[in-house]
Coordinates of C-alpha atoms in Angstrom, one line a residue:
M4 CA 27.1 102.2 39.2
R5 CA 30.4 103.7 40.7
R6 CA 30.3 107.2 42.2
A7 CA 32.4 109.8 43.6
V8 CA 31.1 111.6 46.6
L9 CA 32.0 114.8 48.8
L10 CA 31.0 114.9 52.4
G11 CA 31.1 118.4 53.1
N12 CA 29.4 122.0 53.5
P13 CA 27.5 123.8 50.8
D14 CA 28.7 127.2 49.7
T15 CA 32.1 126.9 50.6
K16 CA 35.7 127.5 48.8
R17 CA 36.3 123.8 49.4
T18 CA 33.1 122.6 48.0
D19 CA 32.9 125.1 45.2
Y20 CA 36.4 124.6 43.7
L21 CA 36.4 120.8 44.0
E22 CA 33.1 120.8 42.1
K23 CA 34.7 123.5 39.6
A24 CA 37.9 120.8 38.9
A25 CA 35.2 117.9 38.7
A26 CA 33.4 120.0 35.8
R27 CA 36.6 120.5 34.1
E28 CA 37.8 116.7 34.3
G29 CA 34.2 115.7 33.4
L30 CA 33.8 113.9 36.6
S31 CA 30.1 113.7 38.3
I32 CA 30.5 114.1 42.0
V33 CA 27.5 113.7 44.5
F34 CA 27.6 116.3 47.1
V35 CA 26.4 115.2 50.7
D36 CA 26.2 117.8 53.4
W37 CA 27.3 117.2 57.2
E38 CA 23.8 118.1 58.3
S39 CA 22.2 115.2 56.0
W40 CA 24.7 112.9 57.2
K41 CA 24.3 113.6 60.7
H42 CA 20.4 113.1 60.7
C43 CA 20.3 110.1 58.3
Q44 CA 23.7 108.4 58.7
Q45 CA 23.4 107.3 55.1
L46 CA 25.5 107.8 51.8
P47 CA 24.0 107.3 48.3
A48 CA 23.6 103.8 47.2
A49 CA 25.9 102.7 44.4
E50 CA 28.1 99.9 43.0
A51 CA 31.0 101.5 44.7
L52 CA 31.7 104.9 46.4
L53 CA 34.8 106.6 46.8
V54 CA 34.3 109.4 49.4
K55 CA 36.2 112.5 50.0
I56 CA 35.5 114.0 53.6
D57 CA 36.1 117.7 54.2
P58 CA 36.0 119.1 57.8
P59 CA 32.6 120.2 59.5
L60 CA 32.2 123.9 60.0
W61 CA 32.3 125.1 63.7
T62 CA 30.9 128.4 64.7
S63 CA 32.2 128.4 68.3
C64 CA 35.1 130.7 69.3
S65 CA 35.5 129.1 72.7
L66 CA 38.9 127.6 73.3
A67 CA 37.3 125.6 76.2
E68 CA 34.9 123.8 73.6
L69 CA 37.6 123.1 71.2
S70 CA 38.6 119.5 72.7
A71 CA 34.7 118.5 72.8
L72 CA 34.3 119.8 69.3
T73 CA 37.1 117.8 67.9
A74 CA 36.3 114.8 70.1
G75 CA 32.6 115.1 68.5
Y76 CA 34.3 115.3 65.1
I77 CA 36.7 111.9 66.0
R78 CA 33.4 110.2 66.6
Q79 CA 31.7 111.0 63.4
L80 CA 34.9 109.7 61.6
E81 CA 34.5 106.6 63.7
E82 CA 31.2 106.2 62.4
L83 CA 32.2 106.6 58.9
E84 CA 34.7 104.2 59.3
S85 CA 32.4 101.7 60.7
Y86 CA 29.6 102.5 57.9
A87 CA 32.0 101.4 55.3
Q88 CA 32.6 97.9 56.6
G89 CA 31.3 95.2 54.5
Q90 CA 30.3 97.6 51.8
N91 CA 32.0 99.0 48.6
I92 CA 33.0 102.7 50.2
F93 CA 36.4 103.8 50.1
Y94 CA 37.9 107.0 51.1
L95 CA 40.3 109.5 49.6
N96 CA 41.5 109.9 53.1
T97 CA 40.5 107.3 55.3
P98 CA 38.5 108.6 58.4
S99 CA 41.0 106.9 60.8
A100 CA 43.9 108.5 58.7
I101 CA 42.1 112.0 59.4
A102 CA 41.5 111.2 63.2
G103 CA 45.0 110.2 63.5
L104 CA 46.4 113.8 62.3
L105 CA 44.1 115.6 64.9
D106 CA 46.0 114.9 67.8
K107 CA 49.0 117.1 67.4
R108 CA 50.9 115.4 70.0
A109 CA 50.5 111.6 68.9
C110 CA 51.0 112.7 65.2
K111 CA 54.1 114.5 66.2
E112 CA 55.5 111.3 68.4
R113 CA 54.7 108.8 65.5
L114 CA 57.0 111.2 63.2
R115 CA 59.9 111.5 65.8
Q116 CA 59.7 107.6 66.6
A117 CA 60.4 107.0 62.8
G118 CA 63.4 109.3 63.2
L119 CA 61.8 112.1 61.0
S120 CA 63.0 115.5 61.6
V121 CA 60.2 117.6 63.7
T122 CA 60.0 120.7 65.6
E123 CA 61.3 119.8 69.3
T124 CA 58.8 119.0 71.6
I125 CA 59.4 120.5 75.4
Q126 CA 58.5 118.0 77.9
L127 CA 57.1 119.4 80.9
H128 CA 56.6 117.5 84.3
T129 CA 54.2 118.3 86.9
G130 CA 56.1 116.4 89.6
Q131 CA 52.9 114.6 90.6
E132 CA 50.1 112.1 88.7
G133 CA 47.6 114.3 87.3
G134 CA 49.1 117.4 88.3
R135 CA 48.4 120.6 86.2
V136 CA 50.9 122.3 84.0
T137 CA 51.0 126.2 84.9
A138 CA 52.5 128.9 83.8
Q139 CA 54.9 129.2 86.5
L140 CA 55.9 125.6 85.8
L141 CA 56.6 126.3 82.3
I142 CA 58.9 129.1 83.0
E143 CA 60.7 127.2 85.8
E144 CA 61.3 124.4 82.9
M145 CA 62.4 127.0 80.1
R146 CA 65.0 128.4 82.7
R147 CA 66.1 124.9 83.6
Q148 CA 66.8 123.8 79.9
H149 CA 68.1 127.2 78.8
I150 CA 65.3 127.5 76.4
Y151 CA 63.9 131.0 76.3
Q152 CA 61.5 131.1 73.2
V153 CA 58.5 128.6 72.8
F154 CA 55.2 127.8 71.1
I155 CA 52.3 126.9 73.0
K156 CA 49.4 124.9 71.0
P157 CA 46.2 123.1 72.1
V158 CA 46.9 119.5 71.3
M159 CA 43.4 119.6 69.4
G160 CA 42.4 122.4 66.9
S161 CA 43.4 124.1 63.7
G162 CA 43.5 127.5 62.1
A163 CA 46.0 128.7 64.8
A164 CA 43.1 128.4 67.6
G165 CA 44.9 129.0 70.7
V166 CA 48.5 129.0 69.2
S167 CA 50.9 131.3 71.2
A168 CA 54.3 131.9 71.0
L169 CA 56.2 133.0 74.6
R170 CA 59.6 134.7 74.8
L171 CA 61.5 134.9 78.2
Q172 CA 64.2 137.4 78.8
P173 CA 66.5 135.3 81.0
M174 CA 68.4 138.3 82.6
T175 CA 65.0 140.4 83.7
G176 CA 62.5 137.7 83.7
Q177 CA 60.5 140.0 81.4
L178 CA 57.7 138.2 79.5
A179 CA 56.2 138.4 76.1
L180 CA 53.4 136.4 74.7
Y181 CA 51.9 136.7 71.3
S182 CA 48.5 135.0 70.8
C183 CA 45.3 135.0 69.1
A184 CA 43.6 134.1 72.4
L185 CA 42.0 136.4 74.2
M186 CA 40.4 136.4 77.7
R187 CA 37.0 138.1 78.1
E188 CA 35.9 140.0 81.1
D189 CA 33.7 137.0 82.2
G190 CA 36.8 135.0 82.2
A191 CA 36.3 133.1 79.1
L192 CA 39.1 132.2 76.7
V193 CA 38.1 133.1 73.0
N194 CA 40.0 132.6 69.6
T195 CA 40.2 135.8 67.7
K196 CA 41.6 136.4 64.2
R197 CA 44.0 139.1 65.4
L198 CA 47.5 138.5 66.9
R199 CA 48.0 140.4 70.0
R200 CA 51.3 141.0 72.0
F201 CA 51.0 140.7 76.1
S202 CA 53.9 142.0 78.0
R203 CA 52.4 142.6 81.3
T204 CA 53.6 140.0 83.8
K205 CA 50.3 139.4 85.6
E206 CA 48.3 139.3 82.4
V207 CA 50.5 136.9 80.6
L208 CA 50.8 134.4 83.6
A209 CA 46.8 134.6 83.7
L210 CA 46.4 134.0 80.0
L211 CA 49.1 131.2 80.0
D212 CA 47.4 129.6 82.7
Q213 CA 44.4 129.3 80.8
L214 CA 46.0 128.1 77.7
L215 CA 47.8 125.3 79.6
A216 CA 44.7 124.0 81.3
L217 CA 43.3 123.1 77.8
D218 CA 46.1 120.4 77.3
C219 CA 48.9 121.8 75.0
V220 CA 51.8 121.0 73.4
V221 CA 55.0 123.2 74.1
E222 CA 57.5 123.4 71.3
R223 CA 61.0 125.0 70.7
W224 CA 60.7 128.5 68.9
Y225 CA 63.3 128.2 66.2
A226 CA 64.8 130.9 64.2
K227 CA 62.9 130.5 61.0
A228 CA 64.5 131.4 57.5
A229 CA 64.1 134.6 56.5
Y230 CA 63.3 136.7 53.0
Q231 CA 63.7 140.3 52.4
G232 CA 63.3 141.1 56.2
Y233 CA 60.5 138.5 56.9
S234 CA 60.6 135.1 58.6
Y235 CA 58.7 132.4 56.8
D236 CA 57.7 128.9 57.0
L237 CA 56.1 126.6 54.2
R238 CA 52.8 125.0 53.6
A239 CA 53.4 121.5 51.3
V240 CA 50.5 120.0 49.9
V241 CA 51.5 116.3 49.2
Q242 CA 49.2 114.3 47.3
D243 CA 49.4 110.8 45.8
G244 CA 52.9 110.3 46.7
G245 CA 54.2 113.4 45.3
L246 CA 54.6 117.3 46.5
D247 CA 52.0 119.1 44.5
Y248 CA 52.3 122.5 45.8
L249 CA 55.0 124.5 48.1
L250 CA 53.6 128.0 49.5
G251 CA 55.9 130.5 51.5
R252 CA 54.1 132.2 54.4
L253 CA 55.7 135.5 55.4
S254 CA 55.4 137.3 58.7
R255 CA 56.8 139.9 60.7
G256 CA 55.9 138.1 64.0
P257 CA 56.2 134.4 65.2
I258 CA 52.8 133.0 63.8
T259 CA 52.7 132.5 59.9
N260 CA 49.1 131.5 59.6
L261 CA 47.9 133.5 56.2
H262 CA 44.4 134.6 57.7
L263 CA 46.5 136.9 60.2
N264 CA 47.2 139.1 57.5
N265 CA 50.2 137.4 56.8
Q266 CA 51.8 137.2 53.2
P267 CA 51.8 134.2 50.7
I268 CA 54.7 133.8 48.4
E269 CA 55.5 131.4 45.8
A270 CA 58.0 129.0 47.0
G271 CA 60.0 129.4 43.6
V272 CA 60.7 133.0 44.4
L273 CA 62.3 132.2 48.0
G274 CA 65.4 130.9 45.8
L275 CA 65.5 127.6 47.7
S276 CA 68.4 125.2 46.6
S277 CA 67.4 122.1 44.7
Q278 CA 68.8 120.0 47.7
T279 CA 66.3 121.9 50.1
R280 CA 63.4 121.3 47.9
E281 CA 64.3 117.5 47.5
E282 CA 64.9 117.2 51.3
I283 CA 61.3 118.9 51.8
E284 CA 59.7 116.5 49.5
A285 CA 61.5 113.3 50.7
L286 CA 60.6 114.4 54.5
C287 CA 57.0 115.1 53.6
C288 CA 56.5 111.7 51.3
R289 CA 58.2 109.8 54.4
S290 CA 55.7 111.2 56.7
M291 CA 52.7 110.4 54.7
E292 CA 54.0 106.6 54.7
L293 CA 53.5 106.7 58.4
F294 CA 49.6 107.2 58.2
P295 CA 48.0 104.3 55.9
G296 CA 45.1 105.9 54.2
L297 CA 46.4 109.2 53.7
R298 CA 46.7 110.4 50.2
S299 CA 46.3 113.8 50.4
A300 CA 47.6 116.2 53.5
G301 CA 49.0 119.7 53.9
I302 CA 52.2 119.7 55.8
D303 CA 53.8 122.7 57.6
I304 CA 57.6 123.1 57.4
L305 CA 60.2 124.9 59.2
L306 CA 63.7 125.7 57.6
E307 CA 66.1 126.7 60.3
R308 CA 67.8 130.0 59.7
G309 CA 71.3 129.3 58.6
S310 CA 71.5 125.5 58.2
M311 CA 68.2 125.5 56.1
K312 CA 67.5 122.1 57.7
P313 CA 63.5 121.1 57.2
H314 CA 61.6 120.4 60.2
I315 CA 57.7 119.3 60.1
I316 CA 55.6 121.4 62.6
E317 CA 52.5 119.6 62.0
M318 CA 50.5 117.7 59.8
N319 CA 46.7 118.1 58.4
A320 CA 44.7 115.5 56.6
Q321 CA 42.4 118.4 55.6
G322 CA 45.0 121.0 54.6
D323 CA 44.3 121.1 51.1
L324 CA 42.8 124.5 50.5
I325 CA 45.1 127.1 49.2
Y326 CA 43.8 130.1 47.9
Q327 CA 46.9 131.0 45.5
D328 CA 45.8 127.7 43.7
I329 CA 42.2 128.0 43.5
Y330 CA 42.2 131.5 42.3
N331 CA 45.0 130.2 39.8
E332 CA 45.2 126.8 38.4
N333 CA 43.2 124.7 40.9
R334 CA 45.6 122.0 40.5
I335 CA 45.4 120.6 44.0
Y336 CA 41.8 119.9 43.4
V337 CA 42.0 118.9 39.8
H338 CA 44.7 116.4 41.0
Q339 CA 42.3 115.1 43.6
V340 CA 39.5 114.6 40.9
Q341 CA 42.3 112.6 38.8
M342 CA 42.7 110.4 41.7
M343 CA 39.0 109.8 42.3
R344 CA 38.4 109.0 38.8
N345 CA 41.5 106.8 38.2
W346 CA 40.4 104.7 41.4
L347 CA 36.8 104.4 40.0
R348 CA 38.0 103.3 36.6
S349 CA 40.1 100.6 38.4
V350 CA 37.4 98.9 40.7

């Protein structure tokens, strides 16, 4: 008997709306929650299984724990990869493909080496092996390269955890840092769901030092395309070799994640030219080809103001949850169900 399986979390929108899509398409899906998997390390027996993996839920807001949590997830993915060897178990997105996108630095470097257009990474050198990147070193390097606006992102993490934007005024040395990270009174660095602006030099430097100690990538802060006074970037959902969904994310500030009270907008309203849309789709599809086993991904795209040239900001192998879609046509999950059903019919 061939079975479709969802490995995920109960009572989440991801689970609920995939199950709604399955019911609509007449496909039975077996649900296995992460807690059961961790305890019994077993998937249901069947002639052949096609498994979709949703991310586990983390409750910690400590940014210091981010790398350890991600490393633990990668170990679980490695176990799932090993578990399938010698059995008729296949994955919508393979565990190795999911793991390959969790490391922002490695993912971006693979895209860059393939000649794809990505947001530029700023190289920082400590001058000594094992040396630590500090706020002062970052500022000195920004001055040396004449780059006065950058993004700082933990190598591991999602949902804007620890993501920050730094602006340096070159004449006065004035700093402005925009971040959802907050240093508590006990010195712990935590992630919040509120974007704050820090401008006192001592406070900015202290927060920056804490962030950079997490192992971060630093990227050029581009001027983004604008719409009615807002800057915006795009979330593209690419599945089965094509562009399934394109959503604009409008923001008055530098960070566009929608859970920070930014505004979603249908990409069709933005007035993108057919050439720009074609360039976005071609860029996304080429990026997917670099990660064998990746059949569905959310890809963040920046359009440079003026030229409208698209650059990949980052890729997310589990970036398929778009509220504007699930509350409307739910076509992303419907397409996933169709992909699963077609695969089960073919084996």
